[in-house]
Short mmCIF file of C-alpha atoms in Angstrom, two decimals:
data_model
loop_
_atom_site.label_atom_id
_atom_site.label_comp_id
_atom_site.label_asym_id
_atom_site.label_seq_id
_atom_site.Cartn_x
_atom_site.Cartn_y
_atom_site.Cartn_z
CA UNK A 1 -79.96 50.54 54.39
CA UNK A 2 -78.37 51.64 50.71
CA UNK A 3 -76.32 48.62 49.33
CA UNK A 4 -73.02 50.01 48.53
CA UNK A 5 -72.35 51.17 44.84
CA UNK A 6 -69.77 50.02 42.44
CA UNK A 7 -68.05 51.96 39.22
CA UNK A 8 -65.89 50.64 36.63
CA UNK A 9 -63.49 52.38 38.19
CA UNK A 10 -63.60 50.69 41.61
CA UNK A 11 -63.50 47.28 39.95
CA UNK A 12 -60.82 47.99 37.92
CA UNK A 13 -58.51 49.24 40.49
CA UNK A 14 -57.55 45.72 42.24
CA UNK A 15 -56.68 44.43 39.00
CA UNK A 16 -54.28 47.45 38.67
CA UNK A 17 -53.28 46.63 42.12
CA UNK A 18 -52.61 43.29 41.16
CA UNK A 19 -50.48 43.46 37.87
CA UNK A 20 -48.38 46.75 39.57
CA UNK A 21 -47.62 44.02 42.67
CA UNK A 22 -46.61 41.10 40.12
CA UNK A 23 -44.17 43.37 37.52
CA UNK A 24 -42.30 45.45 40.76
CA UNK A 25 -41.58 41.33 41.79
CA UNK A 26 -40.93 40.68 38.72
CA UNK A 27 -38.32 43.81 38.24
CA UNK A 28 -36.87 42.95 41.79
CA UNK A 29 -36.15 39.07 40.34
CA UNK A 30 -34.74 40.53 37.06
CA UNK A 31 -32.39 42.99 39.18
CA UNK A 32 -30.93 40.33 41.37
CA UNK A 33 -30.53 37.92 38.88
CA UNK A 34 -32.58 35.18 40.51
CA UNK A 35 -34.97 34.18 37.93
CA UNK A 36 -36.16 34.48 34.40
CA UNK A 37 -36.82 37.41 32.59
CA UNK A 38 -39.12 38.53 30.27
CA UNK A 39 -39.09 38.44 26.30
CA UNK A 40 -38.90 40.95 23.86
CA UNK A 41 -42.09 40.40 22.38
CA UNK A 42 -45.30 39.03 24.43
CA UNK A 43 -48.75 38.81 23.04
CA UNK A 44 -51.51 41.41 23.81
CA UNK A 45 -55.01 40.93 25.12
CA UNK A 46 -57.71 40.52 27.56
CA UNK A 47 -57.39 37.09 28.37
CA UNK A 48 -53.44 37.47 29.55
CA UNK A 49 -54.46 40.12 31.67
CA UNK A 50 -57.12 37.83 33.33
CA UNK A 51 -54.44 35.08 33.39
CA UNK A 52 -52.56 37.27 35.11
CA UNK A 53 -54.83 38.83 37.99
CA UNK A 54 -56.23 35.08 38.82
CA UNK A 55 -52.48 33.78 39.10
CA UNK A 56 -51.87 36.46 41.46
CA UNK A 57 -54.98 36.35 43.72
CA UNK A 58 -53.99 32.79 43.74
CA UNK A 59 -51.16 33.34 45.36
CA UNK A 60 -48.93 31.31 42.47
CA UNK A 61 -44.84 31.62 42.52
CA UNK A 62 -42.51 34.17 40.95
CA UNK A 63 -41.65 31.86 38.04
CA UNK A 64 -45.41 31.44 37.19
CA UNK A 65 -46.27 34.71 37.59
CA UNK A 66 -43.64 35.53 35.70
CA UNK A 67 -44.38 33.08 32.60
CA UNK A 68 -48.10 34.87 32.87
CA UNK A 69 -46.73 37.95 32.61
CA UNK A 70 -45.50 36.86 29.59
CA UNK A 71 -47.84 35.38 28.08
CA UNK A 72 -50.39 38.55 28.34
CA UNK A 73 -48.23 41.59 29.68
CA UNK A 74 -48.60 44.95 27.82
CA UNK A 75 -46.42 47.74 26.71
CA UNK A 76 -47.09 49.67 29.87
CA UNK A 77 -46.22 46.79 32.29
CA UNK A 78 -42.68 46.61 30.40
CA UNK A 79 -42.03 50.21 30.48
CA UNK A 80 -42.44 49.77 34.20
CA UNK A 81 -40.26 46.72 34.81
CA UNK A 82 -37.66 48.38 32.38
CA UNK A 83 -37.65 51.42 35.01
CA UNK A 84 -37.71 49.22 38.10
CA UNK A 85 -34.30 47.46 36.43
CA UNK A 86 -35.43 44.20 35.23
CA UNK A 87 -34.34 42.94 31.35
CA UNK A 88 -37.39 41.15 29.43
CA UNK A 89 -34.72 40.83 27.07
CA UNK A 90 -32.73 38.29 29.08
CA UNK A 91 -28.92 38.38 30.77
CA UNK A 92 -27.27 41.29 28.98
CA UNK A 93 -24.91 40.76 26.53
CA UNK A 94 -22.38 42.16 28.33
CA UNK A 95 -22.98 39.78 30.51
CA UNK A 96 -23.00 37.15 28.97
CA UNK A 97 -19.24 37.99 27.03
CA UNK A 98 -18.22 38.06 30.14
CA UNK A 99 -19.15 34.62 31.04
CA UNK A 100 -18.49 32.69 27.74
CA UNK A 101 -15.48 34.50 26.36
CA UNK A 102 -11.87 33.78 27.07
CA UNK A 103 -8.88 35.18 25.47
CA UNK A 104 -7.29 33.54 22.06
CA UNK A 105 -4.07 32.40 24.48
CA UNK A 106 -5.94 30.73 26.85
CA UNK A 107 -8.19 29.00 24.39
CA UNK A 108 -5.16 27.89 22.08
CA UNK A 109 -3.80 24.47 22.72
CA UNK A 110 -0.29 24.34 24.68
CA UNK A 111 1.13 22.46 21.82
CA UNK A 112 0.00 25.33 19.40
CA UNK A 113 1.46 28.06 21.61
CA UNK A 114 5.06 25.85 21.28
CA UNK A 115 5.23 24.97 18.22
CA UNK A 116 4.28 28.30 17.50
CA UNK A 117 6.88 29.72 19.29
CA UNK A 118 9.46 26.95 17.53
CA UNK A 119 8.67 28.49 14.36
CA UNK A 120 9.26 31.77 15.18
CA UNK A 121 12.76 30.62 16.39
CA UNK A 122 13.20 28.60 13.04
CA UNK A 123 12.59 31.75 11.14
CA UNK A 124 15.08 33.91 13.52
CA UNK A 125 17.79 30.77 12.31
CA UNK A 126 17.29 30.61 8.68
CA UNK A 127 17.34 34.69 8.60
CA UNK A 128 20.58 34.78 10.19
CA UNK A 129 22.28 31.92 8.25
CA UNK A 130 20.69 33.61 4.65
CA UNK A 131 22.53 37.24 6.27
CA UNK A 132 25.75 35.37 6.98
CA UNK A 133 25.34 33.58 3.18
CA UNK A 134 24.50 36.97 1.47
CA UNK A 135 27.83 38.58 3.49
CA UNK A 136 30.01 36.06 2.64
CA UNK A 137 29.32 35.79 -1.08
CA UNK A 138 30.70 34.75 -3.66
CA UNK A 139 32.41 31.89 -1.04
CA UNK A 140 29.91 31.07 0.33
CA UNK A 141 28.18 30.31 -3.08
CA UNK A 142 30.38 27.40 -3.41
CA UNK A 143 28.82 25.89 -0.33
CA UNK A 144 25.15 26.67 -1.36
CA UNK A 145 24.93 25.61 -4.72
CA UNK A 146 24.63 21.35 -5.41
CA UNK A 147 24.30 19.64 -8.04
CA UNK A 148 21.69 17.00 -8.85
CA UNK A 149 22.14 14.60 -11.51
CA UNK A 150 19.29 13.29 -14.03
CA UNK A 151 19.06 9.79 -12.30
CA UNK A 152 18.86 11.25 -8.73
CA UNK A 153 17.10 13.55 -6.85
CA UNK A 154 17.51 15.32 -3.49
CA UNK A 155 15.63 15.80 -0.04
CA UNK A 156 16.33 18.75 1.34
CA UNK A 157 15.67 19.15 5.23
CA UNK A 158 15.77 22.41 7.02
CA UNK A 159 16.37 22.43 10.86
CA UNK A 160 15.08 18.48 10.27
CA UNK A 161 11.96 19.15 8.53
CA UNK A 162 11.18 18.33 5.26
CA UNK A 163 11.25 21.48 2.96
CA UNK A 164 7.93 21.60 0.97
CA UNK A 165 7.95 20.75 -2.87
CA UNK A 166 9.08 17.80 -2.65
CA UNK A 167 12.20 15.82 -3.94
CA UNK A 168 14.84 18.19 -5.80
CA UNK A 169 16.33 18.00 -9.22
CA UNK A 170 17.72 17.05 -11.40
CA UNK A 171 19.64 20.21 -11.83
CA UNK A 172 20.99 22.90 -9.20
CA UNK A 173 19.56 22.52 -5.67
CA UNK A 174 20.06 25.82 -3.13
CA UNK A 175 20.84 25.19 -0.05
CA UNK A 176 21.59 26.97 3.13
CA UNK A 177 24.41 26.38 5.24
CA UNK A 178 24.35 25.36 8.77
CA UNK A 179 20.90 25.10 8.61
CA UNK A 180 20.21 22.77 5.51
CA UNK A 181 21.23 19.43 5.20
CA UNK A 182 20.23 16.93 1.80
CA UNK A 183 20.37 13.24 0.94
CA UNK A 184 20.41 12.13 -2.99
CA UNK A 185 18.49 9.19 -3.83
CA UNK A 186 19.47 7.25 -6.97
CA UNK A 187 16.03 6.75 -8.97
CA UNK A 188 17.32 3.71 -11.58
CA UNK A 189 16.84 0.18 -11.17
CA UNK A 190 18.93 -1.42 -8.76
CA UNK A 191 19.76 -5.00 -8.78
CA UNK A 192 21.32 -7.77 -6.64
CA UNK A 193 21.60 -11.25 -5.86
CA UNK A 194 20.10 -13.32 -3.33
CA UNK A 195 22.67 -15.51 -1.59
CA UNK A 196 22.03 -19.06 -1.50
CA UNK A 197 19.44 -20.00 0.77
CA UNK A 198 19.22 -23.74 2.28
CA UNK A 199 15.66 -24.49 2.19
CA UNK A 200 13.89 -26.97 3.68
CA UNK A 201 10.89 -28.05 0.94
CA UNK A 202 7.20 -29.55 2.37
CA UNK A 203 8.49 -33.15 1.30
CA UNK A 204 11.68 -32.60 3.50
CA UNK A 205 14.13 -32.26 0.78
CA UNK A 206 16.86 -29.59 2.01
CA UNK A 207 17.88 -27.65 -1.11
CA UNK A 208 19.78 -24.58 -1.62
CA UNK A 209 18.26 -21.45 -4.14
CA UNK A 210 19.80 -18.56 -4.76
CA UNK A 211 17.97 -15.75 -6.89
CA UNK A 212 17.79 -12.43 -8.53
CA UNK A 213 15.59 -9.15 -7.75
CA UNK A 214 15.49 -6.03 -9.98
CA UNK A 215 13.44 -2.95 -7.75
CA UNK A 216 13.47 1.07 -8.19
CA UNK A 217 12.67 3.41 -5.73
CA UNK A 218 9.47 5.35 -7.19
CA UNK A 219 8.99 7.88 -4.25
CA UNK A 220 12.18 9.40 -3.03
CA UNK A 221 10.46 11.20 0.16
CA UNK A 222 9.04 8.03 1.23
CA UNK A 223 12.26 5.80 0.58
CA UNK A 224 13.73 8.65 3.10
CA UNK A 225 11.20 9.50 5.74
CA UNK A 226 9.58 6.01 6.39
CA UNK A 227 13.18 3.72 6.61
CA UNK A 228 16.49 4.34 7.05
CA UNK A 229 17.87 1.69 4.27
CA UNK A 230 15.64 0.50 1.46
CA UNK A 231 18.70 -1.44 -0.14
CA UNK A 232 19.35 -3.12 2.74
CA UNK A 233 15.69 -3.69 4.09
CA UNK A 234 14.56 -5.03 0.75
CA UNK A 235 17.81 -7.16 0.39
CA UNK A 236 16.77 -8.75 3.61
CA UNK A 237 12.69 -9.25 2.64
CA UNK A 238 13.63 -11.37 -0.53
CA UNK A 239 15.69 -13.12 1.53
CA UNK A 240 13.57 -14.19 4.02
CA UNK A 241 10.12 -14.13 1.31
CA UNK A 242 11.95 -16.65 -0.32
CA UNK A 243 12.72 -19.52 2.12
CA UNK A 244 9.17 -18.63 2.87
CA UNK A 245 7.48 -19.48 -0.14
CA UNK A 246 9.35 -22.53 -1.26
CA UNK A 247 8.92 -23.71 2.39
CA UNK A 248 5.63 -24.48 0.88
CA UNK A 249 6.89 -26.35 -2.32
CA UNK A 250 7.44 -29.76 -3.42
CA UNK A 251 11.04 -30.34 -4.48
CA UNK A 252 8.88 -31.30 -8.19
CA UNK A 253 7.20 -28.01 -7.99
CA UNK A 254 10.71 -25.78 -7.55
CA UNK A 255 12.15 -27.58 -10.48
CA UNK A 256 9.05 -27.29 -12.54
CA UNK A 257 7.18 -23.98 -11.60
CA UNK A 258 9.95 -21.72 -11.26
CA UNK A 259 8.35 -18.94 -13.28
CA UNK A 260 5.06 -18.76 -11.09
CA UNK A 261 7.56 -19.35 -8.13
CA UNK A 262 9.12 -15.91 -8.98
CA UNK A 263 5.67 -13.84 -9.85
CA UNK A 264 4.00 -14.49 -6.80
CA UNK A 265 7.67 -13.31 -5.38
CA UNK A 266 7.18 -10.00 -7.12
CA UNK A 267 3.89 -9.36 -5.70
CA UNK A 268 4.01 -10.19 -2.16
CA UNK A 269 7.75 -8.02 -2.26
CA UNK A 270 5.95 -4.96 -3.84
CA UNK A 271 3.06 -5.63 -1.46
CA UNK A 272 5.43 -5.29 1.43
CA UNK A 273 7.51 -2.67 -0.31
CA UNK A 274 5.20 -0.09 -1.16
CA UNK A 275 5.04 1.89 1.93
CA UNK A 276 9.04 2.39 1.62
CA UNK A 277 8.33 4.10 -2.19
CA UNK A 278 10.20 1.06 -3.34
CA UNK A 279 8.84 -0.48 -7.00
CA UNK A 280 9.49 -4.40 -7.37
CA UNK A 281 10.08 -5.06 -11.01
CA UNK A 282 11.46 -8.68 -11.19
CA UNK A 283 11.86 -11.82 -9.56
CA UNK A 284 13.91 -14.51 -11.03
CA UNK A 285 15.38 -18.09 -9.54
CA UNK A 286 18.76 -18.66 -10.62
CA UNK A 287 19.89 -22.11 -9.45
CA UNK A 288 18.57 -24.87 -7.39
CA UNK A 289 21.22 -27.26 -6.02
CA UNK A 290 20.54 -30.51 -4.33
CA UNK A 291 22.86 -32.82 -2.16
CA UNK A 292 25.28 -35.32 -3.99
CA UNK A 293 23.56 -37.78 -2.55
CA UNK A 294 20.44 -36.87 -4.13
CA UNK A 295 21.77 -35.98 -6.97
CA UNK A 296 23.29 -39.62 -7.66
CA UNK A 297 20.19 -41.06 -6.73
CA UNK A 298 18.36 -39.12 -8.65
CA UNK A 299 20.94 -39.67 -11.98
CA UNK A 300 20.55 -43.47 -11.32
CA UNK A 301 16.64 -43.18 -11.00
CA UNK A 302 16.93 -41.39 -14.74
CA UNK A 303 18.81 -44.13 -15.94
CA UNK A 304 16.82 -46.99 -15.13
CA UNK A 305 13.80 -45.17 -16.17
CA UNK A 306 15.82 -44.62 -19.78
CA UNK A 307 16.78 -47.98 -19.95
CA UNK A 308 13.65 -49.65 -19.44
CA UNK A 309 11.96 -47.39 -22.16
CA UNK A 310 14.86 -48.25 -24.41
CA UNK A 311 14.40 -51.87 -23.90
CA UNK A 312 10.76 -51.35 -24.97
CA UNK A 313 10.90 -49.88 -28.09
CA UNK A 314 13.20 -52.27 -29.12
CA UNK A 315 10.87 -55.03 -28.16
CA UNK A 316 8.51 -53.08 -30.16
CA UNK A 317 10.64 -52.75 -33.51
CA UNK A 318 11.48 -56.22 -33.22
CA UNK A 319 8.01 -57.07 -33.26
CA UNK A 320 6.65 -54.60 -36.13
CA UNK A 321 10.12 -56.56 -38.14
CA UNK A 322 8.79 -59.76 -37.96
CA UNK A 323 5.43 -58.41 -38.84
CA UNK A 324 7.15 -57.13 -42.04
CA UNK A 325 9.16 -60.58 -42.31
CA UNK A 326 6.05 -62.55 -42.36
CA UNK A 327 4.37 -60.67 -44.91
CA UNK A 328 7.63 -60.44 -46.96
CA UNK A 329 7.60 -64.24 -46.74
CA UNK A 330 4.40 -64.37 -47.99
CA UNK A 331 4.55 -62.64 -51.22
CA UNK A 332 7.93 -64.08 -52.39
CA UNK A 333 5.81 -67.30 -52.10
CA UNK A 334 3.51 -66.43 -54.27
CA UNK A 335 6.28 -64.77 -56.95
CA UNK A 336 9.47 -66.57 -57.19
CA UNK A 337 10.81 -63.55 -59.33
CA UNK A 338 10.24 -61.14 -56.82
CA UNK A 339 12.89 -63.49 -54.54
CA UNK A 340 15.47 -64.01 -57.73
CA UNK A 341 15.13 -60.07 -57.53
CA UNK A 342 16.16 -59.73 -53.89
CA UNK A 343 18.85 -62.22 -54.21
CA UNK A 344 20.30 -59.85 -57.16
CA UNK A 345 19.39 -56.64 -54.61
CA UNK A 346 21.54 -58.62 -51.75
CA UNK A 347 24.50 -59.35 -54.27
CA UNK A 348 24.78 -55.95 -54.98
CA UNK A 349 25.08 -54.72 -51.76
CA UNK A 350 27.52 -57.02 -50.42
CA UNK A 351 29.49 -56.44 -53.52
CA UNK A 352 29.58 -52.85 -52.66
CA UNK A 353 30.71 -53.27 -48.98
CA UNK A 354 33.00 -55.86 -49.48
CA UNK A 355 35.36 -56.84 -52.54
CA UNK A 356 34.88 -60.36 -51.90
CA UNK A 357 33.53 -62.28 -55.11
CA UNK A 358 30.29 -63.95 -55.17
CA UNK A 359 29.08 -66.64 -57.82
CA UNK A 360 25.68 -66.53 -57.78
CA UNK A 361 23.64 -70.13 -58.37
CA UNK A 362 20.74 -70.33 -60.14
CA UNK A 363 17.64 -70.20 -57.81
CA UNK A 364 16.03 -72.96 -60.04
CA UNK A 365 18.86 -75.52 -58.58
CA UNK A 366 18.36 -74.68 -55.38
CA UNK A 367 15.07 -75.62 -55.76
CA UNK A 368 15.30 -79.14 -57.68
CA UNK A 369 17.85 -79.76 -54.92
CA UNK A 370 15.03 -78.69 -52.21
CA UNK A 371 12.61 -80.87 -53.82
CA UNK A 372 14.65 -83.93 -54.12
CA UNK A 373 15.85 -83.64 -50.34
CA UNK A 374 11.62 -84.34 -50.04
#
C-alpha cells in the first residue's frame, strides 16, 4: 500500500484557501459597513501570513481576523478586498462629510443670525437718512453740523449704540439726523457744597458739618454709559461718606484732625467714583457747629481752665519778686550807698509822675533816729 504523496503545491493550497475565505469576509464586512476596515499600509512577511492561516483554522471572529489581516496581509490580498468593495482605507471621506458637516446657518448661534440681521437693517437706516441729508443740502447742513467747545466733548450714539472713536471734540461734530442723537459732557472741575449734615460722633455728641468737594469727570464715555447723573450721584456719595466717617470720630478728633478727616474723604470718594470716569480732586470741611448748650459749656470750661492758669503764674511772679526782694535786701545791707542811691532813683520817678514836692531827709538821720528808738 503506497502512502499518499505530497507537493509544495498541495500544501500550499489550504493556506490559499484560507486567506481567499478570510479577505471575501473581510470585503463583505467592509461593504456593509459592519466592522473595521483595513489600513493603508500593513507590514509584509511570513509570519503574518502564518498568523493569519492559524486564526482562521481556529475558527477566531471577523474583528480578529480582521486585525490579522492587518497585521501580515499582502498587496495581493488588498487588491482583492478592493475588488470585492471593502475600504482598508477606512469610512470614505465622503462619508464621513456627510456625517460631521453641517451648513454655516445651522452651526451659527441664533443670536448671531439676529444681530446679524439687526445690522443689516441699521445699515439700510443710516443709508437712507445720509440720501435724505445729501438731498436736502445745504438745509439740512444746519442740522448736521454741532459744535463742540474746548471744555466739552460729545458722545455720539447712532440707533443707541455708541459710535466708535470715542468722545467727540472739541471742534465740529457730524451728525446724522433722525438717526444720531449726542450728549456734551463738560470736562472742568466742578464744585459744590455739602449741606450741613447732623452727625452723631462715637462719644454721642450730635454736631452739624457741612463741607466742600472739587471732582472732574476724566472719562466722558464712562460718565455716560455706566450712570445716568454723575453730579447728582456723587453729590449724594459725599453726603452720605461723610456722616459715615465722622460717625467714627471723637468730637476732639473733628475739631483737631480735620485735614486727615478730608484725605481719607478723597480717597474712599475716588475709590467709589472711578467706575463712573469721575476724578475726586479735593475734600475740604468747612464748619463744624455744636449746640448752644455745648457751646456755653464748653466757653465756661475755657474760662475756668484760663483762670486757674492765670492765677498761677501770678503766684509764680509773686514768688520769683520776693526772691528778688530778699536778695535786694541783702546787698543794700551790706552798702548803705547803694540804698541812698535808690532813694534818689525813687525821688526821681515820683517827681516825674507827679508834681508834688518832696524834701528829701538825710538817710544818716533816719538812722541815728533808728538807733536811738533801740
Amino acid at each position: 500500500m503506497a502512502a499518499p504523496s505530497t507537493s509544495p503545491q498541495a500544501a500550499s493550497s489550504p493556506q490559499v484557501a484560507v486567506g481567499d475565505a478570510a479577505m471575501e469576509e473581510s470585503g463583505h464586512a467592509g461593504r456593509n459597513g459592519r466592522g473595521p476596515t483595513l489600513p493603508a499600509a500593513a507590514p509584509r512577511g511570513e509570519a503574518g501570513a502564518r498568523g493569519a492561516e492559524q486564526l482562521a483554522l481556529s475558527g477566531g471572529s471577523p474583528e480578529e481576523r480582521e486585525a490579522t489581516l492587518r497585521e501580515g496581509g499582502n498587496p495581493e490580498e488588498r487588491d482583492a478586498t478592493l475588488r470585492e468593495g471593502g475600504n482598508p482605507e477606512g469610512p470614505e471621506p465622503a462619508a464621513v462629510a456627510d456625517h460631521e458637516t453641517t451648513p454655516f446657518l445651522d452651526a451659527q448661534p441664533a443670536e448671531d443670525r439676529t444681530d446679524t440681521g439687526l445690522r443689516v437693517y441699521e445699515r439700510i437706516l443710516v443709508f437712507i437718512s445720509f440720501f435724505f441729508t445729501v438731498i436736502t443740502f445745504p438745509i439740512s447742513i444746519w442740522m448736521c453740523i454741532k459744535i463742540i467747545k474746548e471744555y466739552e466733548r460729545a458722545i455720539v450714539f447712532r440707533l443707541g449704540r455708541i459710535r466708535k472713536g470715542g468722545a467727540k471734540g472739541p471742534g465740529l461734530v457730524f451728525i446724522l439726523p433722525c438717526t444720531d442723537s449726542f450728549i456734551k459732557v463738560d470736562m472742568r472741575t466742578i464744585s459744590f457744597d455739602i449741606p450741613p449734615q447732623e452727625i452723631l460722633t462715637k462719644d454721642s455728641v450730635t454736631v452739624n458739618v457741612d463741607g466742600v468737594v472739587y471732582y472732574q469727570v476724566q472719562n466722558a464715555i464712562d460718565a455716560v454709559k455706566n450712570i445716568s447723573n454723575a453730579d447728582s450721584a456723587t453729590r449724594l456719595l459725599a453726603q452720605t461718606t461723610l456722616r459715615n466717617v465722622l460717625g467714627t470720630k471723637n468730637l476732639s478728633q473733628i475739631l483737631s484732625d480735620r485735614k486727615e478727616i478730608a484725605h481719607g474723604m478723597q480717597d474712599m470718594l475716588a475709590d467709589a467714583t472711578k467706575p463712573w470716569g469721575v476724578k475726586v480732586e479735593r475734600v475740604e470741611i468747612k464748619d463744624v457747629k455744636l449746640p448752644v448748650q455745648l457751646q456755653r459749656a464748653m466757653a465756661a470750661e475755657a474760662e475756668a481752665t484760663r483762670e486757674a492758669r492765670a492765677k498761677v503764674i501770678a503766684a509764680e511772679g509773686e514768688m520769683n519778686a520776693s526772691r528778688a526782694l530778699k536778695e535786694a535786701s541783702i546787698v543794700f545791707t551790706e552798702s548803705p550807698a547803694a540804698l541812698q542811691l535808690r532813694y534818689l532813683q525813687t525821688l526821681t520817678t515820683i517827681a516825674a509822675e507827679n508834681s508834688t514836692i518832696v524834701f528829701p531827709l538825710p538817710i544818716n538821720m533816719l538812722q541815728g533816729i533808728m538807733g536811738a528808738n533801740r
